[in-house]
JSON list of N, CA and C in Angstrom, two decimals:
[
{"chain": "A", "resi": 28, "resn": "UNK", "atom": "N", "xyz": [-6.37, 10.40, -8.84]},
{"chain": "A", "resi": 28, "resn": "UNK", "atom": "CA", "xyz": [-7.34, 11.16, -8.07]},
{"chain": "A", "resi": 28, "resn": "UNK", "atom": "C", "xyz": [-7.25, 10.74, -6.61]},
{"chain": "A", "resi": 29, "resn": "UNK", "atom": "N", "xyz": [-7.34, 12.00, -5.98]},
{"chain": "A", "resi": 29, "resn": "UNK", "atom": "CA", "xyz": [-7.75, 11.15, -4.33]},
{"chain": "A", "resi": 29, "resn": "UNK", "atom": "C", "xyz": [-8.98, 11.45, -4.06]},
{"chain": "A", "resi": 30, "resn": "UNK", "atom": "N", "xyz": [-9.93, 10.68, -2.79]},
{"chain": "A", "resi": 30, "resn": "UNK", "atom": "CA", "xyz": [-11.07, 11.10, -2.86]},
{"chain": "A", "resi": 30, "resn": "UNK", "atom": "C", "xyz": [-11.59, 10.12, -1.43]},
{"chain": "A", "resi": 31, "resn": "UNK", "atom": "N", "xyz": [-11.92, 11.26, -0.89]},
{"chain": "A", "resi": 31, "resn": "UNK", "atom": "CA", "xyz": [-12.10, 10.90, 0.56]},
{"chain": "A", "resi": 31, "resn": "UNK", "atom": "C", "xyz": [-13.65, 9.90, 0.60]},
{"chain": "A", "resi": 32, "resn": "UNK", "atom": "N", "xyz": [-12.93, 8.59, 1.43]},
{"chain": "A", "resi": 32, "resn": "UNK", "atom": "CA", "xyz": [-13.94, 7.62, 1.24]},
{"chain": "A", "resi": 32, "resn": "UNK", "atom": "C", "xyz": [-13.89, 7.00, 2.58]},
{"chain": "A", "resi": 33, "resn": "UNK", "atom": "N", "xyz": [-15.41, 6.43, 2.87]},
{"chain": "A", "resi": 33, "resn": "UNK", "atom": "CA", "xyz": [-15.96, 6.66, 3.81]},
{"chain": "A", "resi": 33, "resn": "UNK", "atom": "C", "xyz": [-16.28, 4.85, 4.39]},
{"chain": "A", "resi": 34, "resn": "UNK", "atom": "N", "xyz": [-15.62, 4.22, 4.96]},
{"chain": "A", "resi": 34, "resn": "UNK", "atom": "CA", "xyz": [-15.79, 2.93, 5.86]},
{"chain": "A", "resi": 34, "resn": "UNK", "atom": "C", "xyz": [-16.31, 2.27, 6.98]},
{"chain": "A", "resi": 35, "resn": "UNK", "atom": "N", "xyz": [-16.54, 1.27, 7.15]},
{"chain": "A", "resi": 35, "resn": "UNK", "atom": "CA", "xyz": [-16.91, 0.41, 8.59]},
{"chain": "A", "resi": 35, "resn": "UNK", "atom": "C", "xyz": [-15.18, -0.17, 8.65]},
{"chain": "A", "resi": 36, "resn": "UNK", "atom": "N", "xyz": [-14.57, -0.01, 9.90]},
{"chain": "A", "resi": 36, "resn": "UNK", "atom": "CA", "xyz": [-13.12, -0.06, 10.37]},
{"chain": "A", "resi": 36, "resn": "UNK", "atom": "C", "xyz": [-13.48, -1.77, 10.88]},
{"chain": "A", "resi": 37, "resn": "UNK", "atom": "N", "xyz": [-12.22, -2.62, 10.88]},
{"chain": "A", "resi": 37, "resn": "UNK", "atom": "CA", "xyz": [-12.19, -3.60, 11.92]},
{"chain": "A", "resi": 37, "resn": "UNK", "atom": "C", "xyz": [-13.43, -4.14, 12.77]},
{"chain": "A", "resi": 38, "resn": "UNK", "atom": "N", "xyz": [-13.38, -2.76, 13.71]},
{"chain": "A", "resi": 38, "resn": "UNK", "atom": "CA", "xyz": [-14.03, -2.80, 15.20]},
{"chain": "A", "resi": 38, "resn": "UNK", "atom": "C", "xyz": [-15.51, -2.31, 14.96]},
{"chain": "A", "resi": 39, "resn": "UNK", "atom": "N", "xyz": [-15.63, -2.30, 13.89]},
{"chain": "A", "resi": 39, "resn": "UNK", "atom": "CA", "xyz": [-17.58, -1.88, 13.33]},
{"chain": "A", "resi": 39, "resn": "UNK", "atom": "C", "xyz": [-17.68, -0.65, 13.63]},
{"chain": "A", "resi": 40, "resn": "UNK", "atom": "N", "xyz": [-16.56, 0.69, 13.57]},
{"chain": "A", "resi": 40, "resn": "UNK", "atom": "CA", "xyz": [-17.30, 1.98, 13.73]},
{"chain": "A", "resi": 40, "resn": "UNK", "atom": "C", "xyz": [-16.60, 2.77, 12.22]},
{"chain": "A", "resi": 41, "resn": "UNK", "atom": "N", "xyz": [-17.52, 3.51, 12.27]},
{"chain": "A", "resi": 41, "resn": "UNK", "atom": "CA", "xyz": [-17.61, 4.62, 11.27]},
{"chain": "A", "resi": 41, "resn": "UNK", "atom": "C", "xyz": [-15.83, 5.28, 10.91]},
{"chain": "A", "resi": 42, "resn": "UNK", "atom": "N", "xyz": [-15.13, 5.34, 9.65]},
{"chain": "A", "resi": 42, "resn": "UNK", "atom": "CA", "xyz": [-13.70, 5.92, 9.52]},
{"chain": "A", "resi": 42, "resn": "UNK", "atom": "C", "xyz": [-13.96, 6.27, 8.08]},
{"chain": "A", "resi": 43, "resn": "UNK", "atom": "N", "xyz": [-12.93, 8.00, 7.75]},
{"chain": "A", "resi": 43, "resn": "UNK", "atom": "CA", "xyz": [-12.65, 8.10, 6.66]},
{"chain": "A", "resi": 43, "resn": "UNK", "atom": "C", "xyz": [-11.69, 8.18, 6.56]},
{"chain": "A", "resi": 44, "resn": "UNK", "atom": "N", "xyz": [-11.46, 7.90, 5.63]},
{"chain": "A", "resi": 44, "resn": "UNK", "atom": "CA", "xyz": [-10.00, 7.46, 4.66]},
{"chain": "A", "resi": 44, "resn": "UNK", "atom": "C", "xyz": [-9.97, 8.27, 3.29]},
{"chain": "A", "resi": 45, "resn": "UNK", "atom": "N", "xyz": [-8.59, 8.15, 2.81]},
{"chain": "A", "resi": 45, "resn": "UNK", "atom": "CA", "xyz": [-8.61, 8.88, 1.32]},
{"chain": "A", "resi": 45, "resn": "UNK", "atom": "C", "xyz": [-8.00, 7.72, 0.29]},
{"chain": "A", "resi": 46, "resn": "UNK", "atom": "N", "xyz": [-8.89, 7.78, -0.81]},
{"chain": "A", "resi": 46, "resn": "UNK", "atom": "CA", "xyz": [-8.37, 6.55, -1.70]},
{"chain": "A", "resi": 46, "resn": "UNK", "atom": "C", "xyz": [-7.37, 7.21, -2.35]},
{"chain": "A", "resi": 47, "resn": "UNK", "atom": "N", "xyz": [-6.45, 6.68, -3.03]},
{"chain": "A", "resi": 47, "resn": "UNK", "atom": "CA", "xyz": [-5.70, 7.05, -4.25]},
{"chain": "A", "resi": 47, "resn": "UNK", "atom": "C", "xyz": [-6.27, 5.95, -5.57]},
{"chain": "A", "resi": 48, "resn": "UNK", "atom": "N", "xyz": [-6.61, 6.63, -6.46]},
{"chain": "A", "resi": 48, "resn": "UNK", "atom": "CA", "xyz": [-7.17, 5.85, -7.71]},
{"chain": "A", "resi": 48, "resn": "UNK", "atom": "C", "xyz": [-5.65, 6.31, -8.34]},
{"chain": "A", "resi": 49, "resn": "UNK", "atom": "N", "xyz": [-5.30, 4.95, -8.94]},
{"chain": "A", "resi": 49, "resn": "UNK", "atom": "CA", "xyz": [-3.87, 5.00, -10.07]},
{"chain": "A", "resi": 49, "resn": "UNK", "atom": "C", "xyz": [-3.88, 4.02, -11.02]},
{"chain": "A", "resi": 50, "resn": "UNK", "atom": "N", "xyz": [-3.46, 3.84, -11.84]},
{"chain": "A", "resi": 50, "resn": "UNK", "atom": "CA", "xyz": [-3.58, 3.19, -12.78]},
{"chain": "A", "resi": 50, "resn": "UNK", "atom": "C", "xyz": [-2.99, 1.53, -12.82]},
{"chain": "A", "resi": 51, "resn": "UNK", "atom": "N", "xyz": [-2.61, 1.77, -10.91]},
{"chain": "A", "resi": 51, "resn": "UNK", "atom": "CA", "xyz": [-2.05, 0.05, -10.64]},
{"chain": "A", "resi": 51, "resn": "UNK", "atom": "C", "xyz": [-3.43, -0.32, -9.28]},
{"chain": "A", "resi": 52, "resn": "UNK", "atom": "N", "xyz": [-4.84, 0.41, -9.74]},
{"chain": "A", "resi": 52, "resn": "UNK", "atom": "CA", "xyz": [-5.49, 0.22, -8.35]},
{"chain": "A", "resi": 52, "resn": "UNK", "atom": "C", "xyz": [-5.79, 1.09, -7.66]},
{"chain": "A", "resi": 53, "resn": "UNK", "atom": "N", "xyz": [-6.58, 0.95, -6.76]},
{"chain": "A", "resi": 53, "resn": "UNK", "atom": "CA", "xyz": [-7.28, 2.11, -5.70]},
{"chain": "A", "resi": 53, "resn": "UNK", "atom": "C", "xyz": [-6.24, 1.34, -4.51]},
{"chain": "A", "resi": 54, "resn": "UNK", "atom": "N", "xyz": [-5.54, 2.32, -3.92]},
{"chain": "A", "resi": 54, "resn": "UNK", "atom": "CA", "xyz": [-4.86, 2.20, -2.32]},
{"chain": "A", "resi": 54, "resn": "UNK", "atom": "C", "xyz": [-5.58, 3.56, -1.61]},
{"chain": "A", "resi": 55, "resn": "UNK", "atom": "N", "xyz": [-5.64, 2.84, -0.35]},
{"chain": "A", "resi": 55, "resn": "UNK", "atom": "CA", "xyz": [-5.49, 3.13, 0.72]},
{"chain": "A", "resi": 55, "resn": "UNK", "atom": "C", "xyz": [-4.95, 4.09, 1.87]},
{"chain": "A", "resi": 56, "resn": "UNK", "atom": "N", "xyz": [-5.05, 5.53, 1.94]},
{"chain": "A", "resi": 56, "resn": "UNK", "atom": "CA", "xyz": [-4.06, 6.21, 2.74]},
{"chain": "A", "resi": 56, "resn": "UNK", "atom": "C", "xyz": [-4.83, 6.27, 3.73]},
{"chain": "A", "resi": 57, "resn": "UNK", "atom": "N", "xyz": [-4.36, 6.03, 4.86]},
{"chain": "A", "resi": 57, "resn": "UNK", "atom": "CA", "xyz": [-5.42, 6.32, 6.71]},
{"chain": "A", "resi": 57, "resn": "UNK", "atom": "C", "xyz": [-4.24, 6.04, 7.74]},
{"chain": "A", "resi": 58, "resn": "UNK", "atom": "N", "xyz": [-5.04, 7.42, 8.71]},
{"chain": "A", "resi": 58, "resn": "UNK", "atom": "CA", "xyz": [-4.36, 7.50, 9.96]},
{"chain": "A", "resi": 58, "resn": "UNK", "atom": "C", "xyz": [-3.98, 6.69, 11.18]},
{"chain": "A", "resi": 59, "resn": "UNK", "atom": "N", "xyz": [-5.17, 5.12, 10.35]},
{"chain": "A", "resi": 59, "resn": "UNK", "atom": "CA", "xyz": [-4.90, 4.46, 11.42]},
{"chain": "A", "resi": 59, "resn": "UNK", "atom": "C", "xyz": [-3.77, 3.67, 11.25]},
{"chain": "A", "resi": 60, "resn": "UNK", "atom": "N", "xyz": [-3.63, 3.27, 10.27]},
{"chain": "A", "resi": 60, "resn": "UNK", "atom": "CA", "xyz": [-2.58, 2.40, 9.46]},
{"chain": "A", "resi": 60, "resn": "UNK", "atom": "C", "xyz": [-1.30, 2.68, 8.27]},
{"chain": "A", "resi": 61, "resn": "UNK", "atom": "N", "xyz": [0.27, 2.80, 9.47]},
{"chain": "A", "resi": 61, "resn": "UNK", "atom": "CA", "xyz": [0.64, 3.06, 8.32]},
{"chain": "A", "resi": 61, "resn": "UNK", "atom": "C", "xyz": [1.75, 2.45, 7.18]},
{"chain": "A", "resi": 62, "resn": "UNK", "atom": "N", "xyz": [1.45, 1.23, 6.46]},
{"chain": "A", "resi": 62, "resn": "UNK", "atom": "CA", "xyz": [1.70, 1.11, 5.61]},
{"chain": "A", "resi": 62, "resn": "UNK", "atom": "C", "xyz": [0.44, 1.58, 4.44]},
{"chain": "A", "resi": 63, "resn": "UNK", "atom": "N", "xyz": [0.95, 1.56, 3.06]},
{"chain": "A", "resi": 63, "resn": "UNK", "atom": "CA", "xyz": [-0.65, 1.87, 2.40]},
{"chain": "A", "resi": 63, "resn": "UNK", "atom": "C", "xyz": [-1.07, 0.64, 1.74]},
{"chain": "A", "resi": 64, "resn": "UNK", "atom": "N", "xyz": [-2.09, 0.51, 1.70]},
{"chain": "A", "resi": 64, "resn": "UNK", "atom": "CA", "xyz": [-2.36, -1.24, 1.47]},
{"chain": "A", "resi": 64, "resn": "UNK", "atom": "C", "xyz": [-3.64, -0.83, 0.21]},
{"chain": "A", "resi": 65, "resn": "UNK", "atom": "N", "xyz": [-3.60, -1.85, -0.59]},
{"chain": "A", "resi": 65, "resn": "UNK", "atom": "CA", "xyz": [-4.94, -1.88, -1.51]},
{"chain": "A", "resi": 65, "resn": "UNK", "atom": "C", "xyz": [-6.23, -1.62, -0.93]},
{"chain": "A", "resi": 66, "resn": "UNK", "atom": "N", "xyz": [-7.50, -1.55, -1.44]},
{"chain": "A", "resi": 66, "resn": "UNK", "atom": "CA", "xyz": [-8.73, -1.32, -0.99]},
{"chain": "A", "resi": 66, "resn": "UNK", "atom": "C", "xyz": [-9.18, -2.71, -0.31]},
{"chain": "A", "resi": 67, "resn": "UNK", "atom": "N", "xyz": [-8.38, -3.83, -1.18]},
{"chain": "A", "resi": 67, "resn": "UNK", "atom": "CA", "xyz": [-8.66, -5.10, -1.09]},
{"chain": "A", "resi": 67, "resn": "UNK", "atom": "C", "xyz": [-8.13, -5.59, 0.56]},
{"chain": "A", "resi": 68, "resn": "UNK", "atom": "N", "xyz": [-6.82, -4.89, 0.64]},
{"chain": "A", "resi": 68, "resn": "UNK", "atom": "CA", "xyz": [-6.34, -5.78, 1.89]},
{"chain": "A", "resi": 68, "resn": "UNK", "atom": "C", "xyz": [-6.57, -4.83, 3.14]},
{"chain": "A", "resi": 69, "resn": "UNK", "atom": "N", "xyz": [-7.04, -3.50, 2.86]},
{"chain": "A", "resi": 69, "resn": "UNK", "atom": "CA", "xyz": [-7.25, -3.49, 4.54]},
{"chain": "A", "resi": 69, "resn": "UNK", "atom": "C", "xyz": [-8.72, -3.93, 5.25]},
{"chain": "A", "resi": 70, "resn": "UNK", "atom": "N", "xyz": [-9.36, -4.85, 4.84]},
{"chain": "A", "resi": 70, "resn": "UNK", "atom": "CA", "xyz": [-10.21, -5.51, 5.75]},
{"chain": "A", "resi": 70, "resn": "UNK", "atom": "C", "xyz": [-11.73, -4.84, 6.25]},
{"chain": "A", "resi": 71, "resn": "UNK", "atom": "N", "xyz": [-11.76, -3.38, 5.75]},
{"chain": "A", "resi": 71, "resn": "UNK", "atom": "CA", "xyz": [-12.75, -2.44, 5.38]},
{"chain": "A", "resi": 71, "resn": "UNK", "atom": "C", "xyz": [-13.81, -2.88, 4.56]},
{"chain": "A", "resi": 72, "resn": "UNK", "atom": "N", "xyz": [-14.90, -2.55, 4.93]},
{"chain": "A", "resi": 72, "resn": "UNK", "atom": "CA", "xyz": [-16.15, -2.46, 4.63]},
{"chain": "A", "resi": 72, "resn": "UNK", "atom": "C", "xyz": [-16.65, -1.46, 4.13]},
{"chain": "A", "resi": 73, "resn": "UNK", "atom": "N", "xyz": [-16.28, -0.67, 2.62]},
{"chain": "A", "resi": 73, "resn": "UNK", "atom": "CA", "xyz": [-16.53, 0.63, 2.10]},
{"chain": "A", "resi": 73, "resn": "UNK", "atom": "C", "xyz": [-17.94, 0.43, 1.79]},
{"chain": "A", "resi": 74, "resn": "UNK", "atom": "N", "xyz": [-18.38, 2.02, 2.25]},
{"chain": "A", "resi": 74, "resn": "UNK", "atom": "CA", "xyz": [-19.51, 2.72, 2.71]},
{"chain": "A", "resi": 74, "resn": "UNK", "atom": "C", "xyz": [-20.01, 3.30, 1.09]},
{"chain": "A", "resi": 75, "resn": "UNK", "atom": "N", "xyz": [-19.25, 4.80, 1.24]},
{"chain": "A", "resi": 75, "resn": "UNK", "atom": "CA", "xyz": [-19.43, 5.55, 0.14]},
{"chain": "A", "resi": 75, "resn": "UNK", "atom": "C", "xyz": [-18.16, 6.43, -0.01]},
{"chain": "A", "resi": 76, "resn": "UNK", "atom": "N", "xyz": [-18.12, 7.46, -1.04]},
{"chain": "A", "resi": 76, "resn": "UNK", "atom": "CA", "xyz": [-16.90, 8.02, -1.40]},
{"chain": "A", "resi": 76, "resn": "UNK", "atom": "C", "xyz": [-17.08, 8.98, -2.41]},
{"chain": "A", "resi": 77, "resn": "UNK", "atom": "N", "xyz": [-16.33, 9.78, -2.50]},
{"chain": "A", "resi": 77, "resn": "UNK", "atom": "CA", "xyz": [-16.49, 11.04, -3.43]},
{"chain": "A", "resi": 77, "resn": "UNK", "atom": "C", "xyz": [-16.53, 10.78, -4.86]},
{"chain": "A", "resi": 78, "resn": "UNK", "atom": "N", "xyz": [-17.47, 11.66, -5.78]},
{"chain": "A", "resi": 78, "resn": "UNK", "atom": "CA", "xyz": [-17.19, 11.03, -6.86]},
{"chain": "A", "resi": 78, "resn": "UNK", "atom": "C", "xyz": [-16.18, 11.60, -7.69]},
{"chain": "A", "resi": 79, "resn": "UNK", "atom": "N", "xyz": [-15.03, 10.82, -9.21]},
{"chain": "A", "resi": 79, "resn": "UNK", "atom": "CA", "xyz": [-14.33, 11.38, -9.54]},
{"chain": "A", "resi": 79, "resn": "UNK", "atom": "C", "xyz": [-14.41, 12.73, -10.06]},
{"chain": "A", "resi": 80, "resn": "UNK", "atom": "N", "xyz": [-15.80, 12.89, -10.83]},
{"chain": "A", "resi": 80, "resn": "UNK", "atom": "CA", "xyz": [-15.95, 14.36, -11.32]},
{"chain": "A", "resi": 80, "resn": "UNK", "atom": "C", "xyz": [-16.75, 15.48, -10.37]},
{"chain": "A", "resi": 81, "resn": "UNK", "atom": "N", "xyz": [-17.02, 15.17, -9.35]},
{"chain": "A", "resi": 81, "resn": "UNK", "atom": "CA", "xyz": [-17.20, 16.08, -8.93]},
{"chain": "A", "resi": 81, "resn": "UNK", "atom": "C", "xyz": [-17.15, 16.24, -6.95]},
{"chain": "A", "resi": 82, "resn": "UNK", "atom": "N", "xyz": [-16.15, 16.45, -6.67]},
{"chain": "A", "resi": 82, "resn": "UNK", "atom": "CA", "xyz": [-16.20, 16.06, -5.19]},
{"chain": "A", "resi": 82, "resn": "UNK", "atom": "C", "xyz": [-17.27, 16.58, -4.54]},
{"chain": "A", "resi": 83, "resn": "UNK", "atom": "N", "xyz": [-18.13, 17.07, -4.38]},
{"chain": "A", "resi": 83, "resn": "UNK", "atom": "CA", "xyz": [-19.73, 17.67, -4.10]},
{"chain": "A", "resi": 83, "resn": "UNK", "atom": "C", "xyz": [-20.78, 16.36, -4.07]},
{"chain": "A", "resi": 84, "resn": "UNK", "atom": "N", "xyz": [-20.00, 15.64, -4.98]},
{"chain": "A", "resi": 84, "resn": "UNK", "atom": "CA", "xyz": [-20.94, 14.50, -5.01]},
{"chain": "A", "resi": 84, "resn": "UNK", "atom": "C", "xyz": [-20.46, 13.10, -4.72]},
{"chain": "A", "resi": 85, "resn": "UNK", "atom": "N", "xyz": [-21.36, 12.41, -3.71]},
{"chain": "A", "resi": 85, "resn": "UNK", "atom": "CA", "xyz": [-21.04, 11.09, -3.26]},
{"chain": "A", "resi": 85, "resn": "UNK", "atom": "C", "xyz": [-21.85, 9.77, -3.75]},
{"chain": "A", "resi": 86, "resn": "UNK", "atom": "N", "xyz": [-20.85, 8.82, -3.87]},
{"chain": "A", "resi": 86, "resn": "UNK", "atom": "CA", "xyz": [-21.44, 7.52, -4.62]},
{"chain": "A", "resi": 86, "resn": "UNK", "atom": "C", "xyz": [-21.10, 6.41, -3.49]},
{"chain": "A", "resi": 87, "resn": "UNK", "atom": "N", "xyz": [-22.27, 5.91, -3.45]},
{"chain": "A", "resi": 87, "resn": "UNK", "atom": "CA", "xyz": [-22.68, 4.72, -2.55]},
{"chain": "A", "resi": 87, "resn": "UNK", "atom": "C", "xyz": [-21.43, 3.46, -3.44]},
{"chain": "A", "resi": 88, "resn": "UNK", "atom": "N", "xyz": [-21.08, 2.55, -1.92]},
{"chain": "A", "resi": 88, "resn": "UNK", "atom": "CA", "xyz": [-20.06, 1.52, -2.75]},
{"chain": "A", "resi": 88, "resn": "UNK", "atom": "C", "xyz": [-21.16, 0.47, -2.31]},
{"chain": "A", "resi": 89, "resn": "UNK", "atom": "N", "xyz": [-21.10, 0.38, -0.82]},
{"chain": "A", "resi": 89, "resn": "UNK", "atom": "CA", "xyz": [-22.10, -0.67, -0.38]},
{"chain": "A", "resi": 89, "resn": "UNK", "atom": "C", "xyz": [-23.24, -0.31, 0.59]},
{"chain": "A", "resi": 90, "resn": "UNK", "atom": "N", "xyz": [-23.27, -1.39, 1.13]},
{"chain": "A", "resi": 90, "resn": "UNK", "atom": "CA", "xyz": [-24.46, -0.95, 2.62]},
{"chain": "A", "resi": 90, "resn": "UNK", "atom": "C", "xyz": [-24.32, -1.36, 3.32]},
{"chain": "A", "resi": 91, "resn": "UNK", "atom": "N", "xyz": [-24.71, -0.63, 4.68]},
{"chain": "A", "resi": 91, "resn": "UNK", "atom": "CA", "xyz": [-24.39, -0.95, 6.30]},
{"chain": "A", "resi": 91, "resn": "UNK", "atom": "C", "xyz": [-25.30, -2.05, 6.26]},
{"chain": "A", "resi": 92, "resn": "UNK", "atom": "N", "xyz": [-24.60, -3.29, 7.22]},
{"chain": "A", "resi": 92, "resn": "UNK", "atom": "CA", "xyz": [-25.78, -3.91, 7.10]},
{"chain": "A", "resi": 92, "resn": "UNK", "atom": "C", "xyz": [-25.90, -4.19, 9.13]},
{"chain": "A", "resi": 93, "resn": "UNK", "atom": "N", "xyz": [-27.05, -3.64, 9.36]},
{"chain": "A", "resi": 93, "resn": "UNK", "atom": "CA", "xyz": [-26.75, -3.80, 10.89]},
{"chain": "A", "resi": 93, "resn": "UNK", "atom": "C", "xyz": [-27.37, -5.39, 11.86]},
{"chain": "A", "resi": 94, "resn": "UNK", "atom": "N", "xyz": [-26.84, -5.48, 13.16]},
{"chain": "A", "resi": 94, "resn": "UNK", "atom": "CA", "xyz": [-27.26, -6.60, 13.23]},
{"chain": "A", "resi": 94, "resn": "UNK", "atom": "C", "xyz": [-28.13, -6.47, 13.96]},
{"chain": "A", "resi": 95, "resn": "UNK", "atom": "N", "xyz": [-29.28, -8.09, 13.46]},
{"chain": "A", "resi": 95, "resn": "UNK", "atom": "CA", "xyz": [-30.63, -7.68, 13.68]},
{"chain": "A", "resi": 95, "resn": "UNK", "atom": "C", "xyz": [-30.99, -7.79, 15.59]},
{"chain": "A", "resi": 96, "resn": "UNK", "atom": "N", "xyz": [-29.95, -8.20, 16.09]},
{"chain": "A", "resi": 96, "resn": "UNK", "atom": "CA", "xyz": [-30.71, -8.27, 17.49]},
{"chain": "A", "resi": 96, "resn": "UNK", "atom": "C", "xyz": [-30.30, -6.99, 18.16]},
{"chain": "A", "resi": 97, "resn": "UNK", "atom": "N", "xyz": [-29.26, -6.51, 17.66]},
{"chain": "A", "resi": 97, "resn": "UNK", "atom": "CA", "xyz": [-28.47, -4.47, 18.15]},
{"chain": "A", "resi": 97, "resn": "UNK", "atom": "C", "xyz": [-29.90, -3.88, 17.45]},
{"chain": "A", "resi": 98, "resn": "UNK", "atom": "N", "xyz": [-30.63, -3.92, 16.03]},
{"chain": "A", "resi": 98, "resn": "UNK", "atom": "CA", "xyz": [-31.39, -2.78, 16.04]},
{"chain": "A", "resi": 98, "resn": "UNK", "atom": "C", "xyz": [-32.44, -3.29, 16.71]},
{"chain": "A", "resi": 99, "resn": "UNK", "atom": "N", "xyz": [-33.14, -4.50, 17.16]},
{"chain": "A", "resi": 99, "resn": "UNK", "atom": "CA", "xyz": [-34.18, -4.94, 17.71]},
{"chain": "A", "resi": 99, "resn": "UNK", "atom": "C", "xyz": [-34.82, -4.33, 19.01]},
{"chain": "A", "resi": 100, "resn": "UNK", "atom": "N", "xyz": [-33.15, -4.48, 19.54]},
{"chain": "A", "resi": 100, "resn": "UNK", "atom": "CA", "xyz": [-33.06, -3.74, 20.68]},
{"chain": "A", "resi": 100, "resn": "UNK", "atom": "C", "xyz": [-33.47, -1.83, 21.04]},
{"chain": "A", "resi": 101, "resn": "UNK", "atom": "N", "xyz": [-33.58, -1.34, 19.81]},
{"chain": "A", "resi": 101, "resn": "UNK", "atom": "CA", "xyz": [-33.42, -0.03, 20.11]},
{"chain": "A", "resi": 101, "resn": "UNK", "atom": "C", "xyz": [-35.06, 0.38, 20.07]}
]
């Protein structure tokens, strides 16, 4: 399956990406980077992502977690 999934990049901003789910692992395909690397090694902070049965529907992986003196500030 592929299934467009949704990250915090490196540099702390918002990127989607498309997973490949296979039967050796979820990799990695993105524009920013191109070798394709596991979910594990590109250094991403997954957000959320499509679900397998139904791309209409999205499943939370984790949570933003923001920092407390950036939202203090706002």
């Amino acid at each position: 399956a592929l299934l467009l999934t949704v990250v915090i990049d490196r540099e702390g901003a918002g990127h989607a990406v498309l997973t490949a789910v296979t039967d050796r692992g979820d990799f990695i395909l993105d524009n920013q980077e191109a070798p394709i690397l596991s979910w594990i090694e590109t250094g991403y902070r997954f957000v959320k992502r499509q679900t397998m049965h139904d791309p209409n529907l999205w499943t939370n992986i984790g949570t933003i977690q923001r920092d407390p003196v950036a939202t203090a500030a706002r």
